[in-house]
Amino acid sequence: MKKVLLPVVLSLLVLSCKKQAKVDAPSLNKITAVDTLLSDSISIRTLATDADKIWYAGSGGKYGWVPLSGGKNFTGVASHDTIFPEFRALAQTKNDVFMINVGSPALLYKISKDGRQIKQVYTEAGEKVFYDCMKFYNDKEGIVMGDPQNGCLTLLTTKDGGNTWQKSLCTEGLAVANGEAAFAASNTNIIIKGDKTWIVSGGKQSRVFYSDNKGESFKVAETPIIQGREMTGIFSADFYDENIGFAGGGDYEKPEQNTANKILSTNGGKTWKLVGEGTGPGYISCVQFVPGSNGNSLVTVGRTGVFYSPDQGTTWKKLHSATNLNTFLFTDANTIIAAGQKVILRIKLQ
């Protein structure tokens, strides 16, 4: 789903929060280092960890990697005729990296991990073509989700390591309501744990689609998150394990609103409840569980800053006011890689 990006100035990210009792997680008491891994005229909404590299893809057809243990950056530019795509989804297998853009024509590329080969493996044009997120189950099986076509969420799947992709049929489990779509905010619309898959939607209706068979069939769960208008609903979700999940978002046009924008599930996404009402972040672009936290601790980024919760979203502490980070990931329990407008940062925590 298209949305306007609001450029802001990124200030130094300083994380601090008090250690909470009964939570097995990093204390996040202080930062030991903040490194700028990339500074460029690019908007980044998707990252992937590959050993000692962080792959990224973004606006202007730009993609590449930044090293975590020294060495040179790698950069590339993909184009199609006169089009320089805006990439918002990135995933990987053992040997290759895949990226797909938003809008039409959809262009899905396969890149060798040494960066020497790039091949277009899928393309699709149409008024309603808009792909939001991509993930792989293993080195052979992958999935891409996109905005509705013919009344259903759109899925692309591969079973041969990304060499060929098949478009799903419109089935009952993927049927959407009028005005229900998805947001390409941070490549976190799809969450995979083993054979289980969760896909989150947003807009005039915002729900969670669940599959226990790698996307062969889906069931859908209603949520209490804010919805009803085009720019409302779930923008990001994460599952700590097969039971504990958290989803966040809100109203993109009212970024300070921090009610009805954070929801928690403890039964594998079957039911959801509102948490942290009137506290913590407003609009959330990306949420991730802290590794090793037993599903208790969360970090979010978005247009109201960077926030931390030690108790599944019940209480929150603002870590910093930086508002131009779109996405992030943990490389370990004490290291965050965050990206957004013109920057990729490594934040070391202790």
Tab-separated table of C-alpha atoms in Angstrom:
chain	number	residue	atom	x	y	z
A	1	MET	CA	0.000	0.000	0.000
A	2	LYS	CA	1.462	3.344	-1.013
A	3	LYS	CA	2.216	6.012	1.577
A	4	VAL	CA	4.140	9.229	1.801
A	5	LEU	CA	7.532	9.115	3.510
A	6	LEU	CA	8.339	12.095	5.711
A	7	PRO	CA	12.086	12.786	5.709
A	8	VAL	CA	13.469	13.824	9.063
A	9	VAL	CA	16.888	14.407	10.485
A	10	LEU	CA	18.335	11.337	12.203
A	11	SER	CA	19.992	12.080	15.484
A	12	LEU	CA	22.267	9.733	17.397
A	13	LEU	CA	20.430	6.675	18.656
A	14	VAL	CA	20.973	6.242	22.392
A	15	LEU	CA	19.202	3.347	24.055
A	16	SER	CA	18.720	3.113	27.784
A	17	CYS	CA	16.226	1.382	30.004
A	18	LYS	CA	16.147	0.000	33.496
A	19	LYS	CA	16.495	-3.706	33.961
A	20	GLN	CA	13.094	-5.216	34.686
A	21	ALA	CA	12.544	-7.929	37.252
A	22	LYS	CA	11.665	-11.449	36.137
A	23	VAL	CA	12.635	-10.846	32.537
A	24	ASP	CA	15.335	-12.985	30.968
A	25	ALA	CA	16.630	-10.433	28.453
A	26	PRO	CA	19.493	-8.041	27.849
A	27	SER	CA	19.363	-5.202	30.364
A	28	LEU	CA	19.728	-2.557	27.648
A	29	ASN	CA	21.282	-0.251	30.217
A	30	LYS	CA	23.614	1.551	27.871
A	31	ILE	CA	25.165	1.754	24.431
A	32	THR	CA	28.784	0.780	24.037
A	33	ALA	CA	29.056	1.836	20.391
A	34	VAL	CA	27.070	3.301	17.514
A	35	ASP	CA	28.534	2.779	14.046
A	36	THR	CA	27.230	4.242	10.815
A	37	LEU	CA	27.488	1.364	8.361
A	38	LEU	CA	25.985	3.235	5.431
A	39	SER	CA	25.232	6.841	4.604
A	40	ASP	CA	23.595	7.325	1.217
A	41	SER	CA	20.678	9.003	-0.553
A	42	ILE	CA	18.389	6.015	-0.151
A	43	SER	CA	15.244	5.007	1.689
A	44	ILE	CA	15.638	1.526	3.207
A	45	ARG	CA	12.777	-0.610	4.508
A	46	THR	CA	14.274	-4.112	4.390
A	47	LEU	CA	17.395	-5.814	5.781
A	48	ALA	CA	18.766	-9.358	5.978
A	49	THR	CA	21.674	-10.861	7.921
A	50	ASP	CA	24.132	-13.018	5.972
A	51	ALA	CA	27.007	-14.149	8.205
A	52	ASP	CA	29.138	-11.020	8.677
A	53	LYS	CA	27.166	-8.967	6.138
A	54	ILE	CA	23.942	-7.009	6.222
A	55	TRP	CA	22.103	-6.969	2.910
A	56	TYR	CA	19.778	-4.084	2.115
A	57	ALA	CA	17.574	-2.938	-0.761
A	58	GLY	CA	15.813	0.362	-1.181
A	59	SER	CA	14.779	3.226	-3.389
A	60	GLY	CA	16.268	4.134	-6.743
A	61	GLY	CA	16.944	0.485	-7.568
A	62	LYS	CA	19.785	0.434	-5.032
A	63	TYR	CA	20.851	-2.697	-3.175
A	64	GLY	CA	23.988	-4.141	-1.632
A	65	TRP	CA	25.641	-5.161	1.591
A	66	VAL	CA	27.612	-3.597	4.423
A	67	PRO	CA	30.226	-5.676	6.281
A	68	LEU	CA	30.084	-6.170	10.035
A	69	SER	CA	33.721	-7.212	10.495
A	70	GLY	CA	35.627	-4.934	8.169
A	71	GLY	CA	36.057	-4.762	4.444
A	72	LYS	CA	34.390	-2.833	1.663
A	73	ASN	CA	30.719	-2.190	1.060
A	74	PHE	CA	29.111	-3.676	-2.023
A	75	THR	CA	26.569	-1.628	-3.978
A	76	GLY	CA	24.502	-2.323	-7.046
A	77	VAL	CA	21.671	-0.745	-9.002
A	78	ALA	CA	18.886	-2.702	-10.690
A	79	SER	CA	16.884	-1.144	-13.503
A	80	HIS	CA	14.232	-2.249	-15.974
A	81	ASP	CA	13.995	-0.185	-19.131
A	82	THR	CA	13.856	3.331	-17.660
A	83	ILE	CA	12.513	2.150	-14.281
A	84	PHE	CA	14.624	2.222	-11.126
A	85	PRO	CA	12.456	0.177	-8.740
A	86	GLU	CA	11.728	0.889	-5.092
A	87	PHE	CA	12.599	-2.302	-3.244
A	88	ARG	CA	10.886	-2.941	0.098
A	89	ALA	CA	11.186	-6.720	0.432
A	90	LEU	CA	14.336	-8.804	0.698
A	91	ALA	CA	14.957	-12.464	1.587
A	92	GLN	CA	17.713	-15.018	1.210
A	93	THR	CA	18.655	-18.652	0.770
A	94	LYS	CA	22.050	-20.231	1.328
A	95	ASN	CA	23.427	-19.065	-2.013
A	96	ASP	CA	21.223	-16.208	-3.188
A	97	VAL	CA	19.442	-13.026	-2.174
A	98	PHE	CA	16.036	-12.047	-3.551
A	99	MET	CA	14.363	-8.651	-3.690
A	100	ILE	CA	11.058	-7.367	-5.041
A	101	ASN	CA	9.795	-3.839	-5.549
A	102	VAL	CA	6.484	-2.146	-4.836
A	103	GLY	CA	4.204	-1.050	-7.651
A	104	SER	CA	3.846	-2.132	-11.242
A	105	PRO	CA	5.601	-3.740	-12.920
A	106	ALA	CA	6.659	-6.025	-10.079
A	107	LEU	CA	10.279	-7.051	-10.590
A	108	LEU	CA	11.677	-9.941	-8.545
A	109	TYR	CA	15.449	-10.336	-8.743
A	110	LYS	CA	17.803	-13.151	-7.760
A	111	ILE	CA	21.328	-12.044	-6.802
A	112	SER	CA	24.271	-14.337	-6.111
A	113	LYS	CA	25.768	-13.693	-2.692
A	114	ASP	CA	29.076	-12.644	-4.190
A	115	GLY	CA	27.133	-9.911	-5.996
A	116	ARG	CA	28.411	-10.932	-9.421
A	117	GLN	CA	25.173	-12.204	-10.923
A	118	ILE	CA	21.710	-10.662	-10.971
A	119	LYS	CA	18.755	-12.192	-12.769
A	120	GLN	CA	15.108	-11.180	-13.045
A	121	VAL	CA	13.103	-14.296	-12.138
A	122	TYR	CA	9.551	-12.903	-12.053
A	123	THR	CA	7.715	-9.898	-13.424
A	124	GLU	CA	4.078	-8.846	-13.345
A	125	ALA	CA	2.280	-5.746	-14.539
A	126	GLY	CA	-1.193	-4.523	-13.651
A	127	GLU	CA	-3.085	-1.726	-11.998
A	128	LYS	CA	-3.376	-3.568	-8.673
A	129	VAL	CA	0.111	-5.118	-8.573
A	130	PHE	CA	1.828	-4.130	-5.321
A	131	TYR	CA	3.981	-6.618	-3.384
A	132	ASP	CA	4.768	-5.938	0.271
A	133	CYS	CA	6.905	-8.650	1.861
A	134	MET	CA	9.009	-11.743	1.132
A	135	LYS	CA	10.342	-14.604	3.269
A	136	PHE	CA	11.838	-18.097	2.795
A	137	TYR	CA	11.003	-21.213	4.818
A	138	ASN	CA	14.231	-22.927	3.764
A	139	ASP	CA	16.610	-22.937	0.817
A	140	LYS	CA	13.910	-24.200	-1.554
A	141	GLU	CA	10.557	-22.804	-0.417
A	142	GLY	CA	9.695	-19.113	-0.310
A	143	ILE	CA	6.668	-16.826	-0.229
A	144	VAL	CA	5.833	-13.274	-1.289
A	145	MET	CA	2.632	-11.486	-0.276
A	146	GLY	CA	0.991	-8.504	-1.880
A	147	ASP	CA	-2.070	-6.294	-1.944
A	148	PRO	CA	-5.367	-7.824	-3.092
A	149	GLN	CA	-6.148	-8.878	-6.633
A	150	ASN	CA	-9.524	-10.372	-7.503
A	151	GLY	CA	-10.700	-10.056	-3.893
A	152	CYS	CA	-7.841	-11.937	-2.220
A	153	LEU	CA	-4.405	-11.210	-0.839
A	154	THR	CA	-1.871	-12.084	-3.533
A	155	LEU	CA	0.760	-14.745	-2.906
A	156	LEU	CA	3.757	-15.823	-4.952
A	157	THR	CA	5.471	-19.066	-3.973
A	158	THR	CA	8.576	-20.954	-5.038
A	159	LYS	CA	9.621	-24.536	-4.415
A	160	ASP	CA	12.874	-24.528	-6.394
A	161	GLY	CA	14.979	-22.039	-4.488
A	162	GLY	CA	13.532	-18.957	-6.154
A	163	ASN	CA	14.268	-19.838	-9.766
A	164	THR	CA	10.568	-19.866	-10.651
A	165	TRP	CA	7.529	-18.366	-8.887
A	166	GLN	CA	3.854	-19.268	-9.046
A	167	LYS	CA	0.959	-16.927	-8.346
A	168	SER	CA	-1.710	-18.236	-5.974
A	169	LEU	CA	-5.371	-18.650	-6.812
A	170	CYS	CA	-7.945	-16.640	-4.918
A	171	THR	CA	-9.151	-18.938	-2.139
A	172	GLU	CA	-11.563	-18.486	0.731
A	173	GLY	CA	-8.777	-18.249	3.311
A	174	LEU	CA	-7.190	-15.269	1.570
A	175	ALA	CA	-10.387	-13.340	0.838
A	176	VAL	CA	-10.291	-9.708	1.976
A	177	ALA	CA	-12.869	-7.108	2.882
A	178	ASN	CA	-13.378	-3.956	0.853
A	179	GLY	CA	-10.442	-1.639	1.543
A	180	GLU	CA	-8.302	-4.310	3.236
A	181	ALA	CA	-4.728	-4.506	1.943
A	182	ALA	CA	-1.219	-4.358	3.470
A	183	PHE	CA	1.655	-1.971	4.165
A	184	ALA	CA	5.166	-2.304	2.754
A	185	ALA	CA	6.633	-0.657	5.854
A	186	SER	CA	9.491	-2.918	6.994
A	187	ASN	CA	9.263	-6.356	5.330
A	188	THR	CA	7.533	-7.695	8.432
A	189	ASN	CA	4.042	-8.532	7.098
A	190	ILE	CA	5.027	-12.220	6.948
A	191	ILE	CA	6.290	-14.151	9.983
A	192	ILE	CA	7.490	-17.747	9.689
A	193	LYS	CA	8.139	-20.295	12.436
A	194	GLY	CA	8.793	-23.772	11.071
A	195	ASP	CA	5.885	-24.668	8.786
A	196	LYS	CA	3.680	-21.968	10.325
A	197	THR	CA	3.026	-18.668	8.578
A	198	TRP	CA	1.325	-15.484	9.726
A	199	ILE	CA	0.414	-12.649	7.335
A	200	VAL	CA	-0.933	-9.332	8.595
A	201	SER	CA	-3.216	-6.941	6.748
A	202	GLY	CA	-4.218	-3.332	7.238
A	203	GLY	CA	-6.469	-0.595	5.959
A	204	LYS	CA	-10.227	-0.521	6.352
A	205	GLN	CA	-9.950	-3.970	7.913
A	206	SER	CA	-6.860	-5.291	9.703
A	207	ARG	CA	-6.536	-9.002	10.418
A	208	VAL	CA	-4.067	-11.879	10.820
A	209	PHE	CA	-4.032	-14.738	8.289
A	210	TYR	CA	-2.597	-17.993	9.649
A	211	SER	CA	-1.341	-21.134	7.892
A	212	ASP	CA	0.076	-24.284	9.478
A	213	ASN	CA	1.139	-25.806	6.132
A	214	LYS	CA	3.523	-23.293	4.545
A	215	GLY	CA	0.795	-21.233	2.964
A	216	GLU	CA	-1.186	-24.009	1.319
A	217	SER	CA	-4.324	-22.885	3.189
A	218	PHE	CA	-5.175	-20.082	5.599
A	219	LYS	CA	-7.518	-19.199	8.412
A	220	VAL	CA	-8.093	-15.602	9.469
A	221	ALA	CA	-8.363	-13.957	12.900
A	222	GLU	CA	-9.978	-10.631	13.690
A	223	THR	CA	-8.001	-8.062	15.686
A	224	PRO	CA	-8.910	-5.097	17.907
A	225	ILE	CA	-6.256	-2.807	16.381
A	226	ILE	CA	-7.414	0.516	14.963
A	227	GLN	CA	-8.844	0.070	11.457
A	228	GLY	CA	-11.511	1.466	9.196
A	229	ARG	CA	-9.480	3.918	7.129
A	230	GLU	CA	-6.909	3.422	4.386
A	231	MET	CA	-3.836	4.237	6.478
A	232	THR	CA	-4.800	2.387	9.673
A	233	GLY	CA	-4.100	-1.096	10.976
A	234	ILE	CA	-1.144	-3.446	11.378
A	235	PHE	CA	2.121	-2.283	9.812
A	236	SER	CA	4.456	-4.829	11.430
A	237	ALA	CA	4.357	-8.058	13.428
A	238	ASP	CA	6.683	-10.579	15.029
A	239	PHE	CA	6.327	-13.946	16.732
A	240	TYR	CA	8.790	-14.998	19.414
A	241	ASP	CA	7.732	-18.628	19.047
A	242	GLU	CA	4.677	-20.486	17.773
A	243	ASN	CA	2.498	-18.985	20.523
A	244	ILE	CA	3.622	-15.481	21.476
A	245	GLY	CA	3.052	-12.797	18.860
A	246	PHE	CA	2.891	-9.021	18.798
A	247	ALA	CA	1.617	-6.674	16.105
A	248	GLY	CA	1.835	-2.914	15.906
A	249	GLY	CA	0.917	-0.059	13.651
A	250	GLY	CA	-1.749	2.539	14.208
A	251	ASP	CA	-2.866	5.492	12.147
A	252	TYR	CA	-0.112	6.697	9.809
A	253	GLU	CA	-1.864	10.035	9.429
A	254	LYS	CA	-2.063	10.480	13.221
A	255	PRO	CA	1.398	9.251	14.279
A	256	GLU	CA	1.144	10.441	17.904
A	257	GLN	CA	-1.949	8.337	18.603
A	258	ASN	CA	-0.882	5.495	20.904
A	259	THR	CA	-4.222	3.853	21.587
A	260	ALA	CA	-5.514	0.767	19.771
A	261	ASN	CA	-2.166	0.374	17.966
A	262	LYS	CA	-0.486	-2.474	19.887
A	263	ILE	CA	-1.871	-6.010	20.130
A	264	LEU	CA	-0.663	-9.264	21.694
A	265	SER	CA	-1.446	-12.927	21.125
A	266	THR	CA	-0.394	-15.807	23.361
A	267	ASN	CA	-2.205	-18.584	21.488
A	268	GLY	CA	-0.504	-18.559	18.110
A	269	GLY	CA	-2.481	-15.685	16.652
A	270	LYS	CA	-5.936	-17.177	17.124
A	271	THR	CA	-7.008	-14.270	19.353
A	272	TRP	CA	-5.520	-10.833	20.055
A	273	LYS	CA	-5.870	-8.228	22.776
A	274	LEU	CA	-4.943	-4.561	23.049
A	275	VAL	CA	-1.969	-3.763	25.291
A	276	GLY	CA	-0.187	-0.601	26.405
A	277	GLU	CA	-3.176	1.658	25.836
A	278	GLY	CA	-2.200	5.335	25.965
A	279	THR	CA	1.471	4.607	26.581
A	280	GLY	CA	4.541	3.977	24.468
A	281	PRO	CA	4.888	4.441	20.725
A	282	GLY	CA	2.375	5.934	18.374
A	283	TYR	CA	2.699	4.786	14.780
A	284	ILE	CA	4.937	1.679	14.619
A	285	SER	CA	6.856	0.847	11.430
A	286	CYS	CA	8.692	-2.225	12.764
A	287	VAL	CA	8.572	-4.389	15.890
A	288	GLN	CA	10.882	-7.222	16.953
A	289	PHE	CA	11.138	-9.404	20.045
A	290	VAL	CA	14.451	-9.190	21.875
A	291	PRO	CA	16.304	-12.506	21.482
A	292	GLY	CA	16.519	-14.523	24.675
A	293	SER	CA	13.705	-12.596	26.368
A	294	ASN	CA	11.244	-15.512	26.670
A	295	GLY	CA	8.824	-13.505	24.563
A	296	ASN	CA	8.687	-10.651	27.049
A	297	SER	CA	10.815	-7.836	25.628
A	298	LEU	CA	10.091	-5.804	22.504
A	299	VAL	CA	11.685	-2.968	20.559
A	300	THR	CA	9.855	-0.768	18.050
A	301	VAL	CA	10.790	1.980	15.617
A	302	GLY	CA	8.456	4.445	13.984
A	303	ARG	CA	7.481	8.060	13.555
A	304	THR	CA	7.418	8.778	17.299
A	305	GLY	CA	10.827	7.322	18.063
A	306	VAL	CA	12.423	4.146	19.371
A	307	PHE	CA	10.695	2.347	22.250
A	308	TYR	CA	11.358	-0.639	24.514
A	309	SER	CA	8.918	-2.810	26.472
A	310	PRO	CA	10.019	-5.421	29.050
A	311	ASP	CA	6.561	-6.941	29.550
A	312	GLN	CA	4.944	-7.850	26.220
A	313	GLY	CA	3.885	-4.317	25.461
A	314	THR	CA	2.172	-3.449	28.719
A	315	THR	CA	4.622	-0.699	29.702
A	316	TRP	CA	7.054	1.219	27.507
A	317	LYS	CA	10.117	3.401	27.771
A	318	LYS	CA	11.151	5.790	25.021
A	319	LEU	CA	14.749	5.078	24.120
A	320	HIS	CA	15.297	7.877	21.644
A	321	SER	CA	13.431	10.432	19.577
A	322	ALA	CA	14.893	9.374	16.205
A	323	THR	CA	11.928	9.177	13.849
A	324	ASN	CA	13.318	8.230	10.438
A	325	LEU	CA	14.078	4.566	11.088
A	326	ASN	CA	11.831	2.258	9.075
A	327	THR	CA	13.133	-1.192	9.940
A	328	PHE	CA	15.642	-3.043	12.114
A	329	LEU	CA	16.794	-6.483	13.178
A	330	PHE	CA	18.808	-8.076	15.972
A	331	THR	CA	22.022	-9.814	14.951
A	332	ASP	CA	22.354	-11.010	18.540
A	333	ALA	CA	20.787	-10.103	21.870
A	334	ASN	CA	23.034	-7.066	22.234
A	335	THR	CA	23.268	-5.767	18.670
A	336	ILE	CA	20.686	-3.922	16.597
A	337	ILE	CA	21.015	-3.029	12.928
A	338	ALA	CA	18.577	-0.226	12.066
A	339	ALA	CA	17.877	1.429	8.726
A	340	GLY	CA	15.690	4.133	7.273
A	341	GLN	CA	16.228	7.434	5.558
A	342	LYS	CA	19.791	7.640	4.217
A	343	VAL	CA	21.397	5.461	6.879
A	344	ILE	CA	22.167	2.020	8.299
A	345	LEU	CA	23.338	1.968	11.925
A	346	ARG	CA	24.829	-0.712	14.191
A	347	ILE	CA	23.940	-0.180	17.841
A	348	LYS	CA	25.813	-2.206	20.453
A	349	LEU	CA	23.985	-2.645	23.743
A	350	GLN	CA	25.140	-3.718	27.155
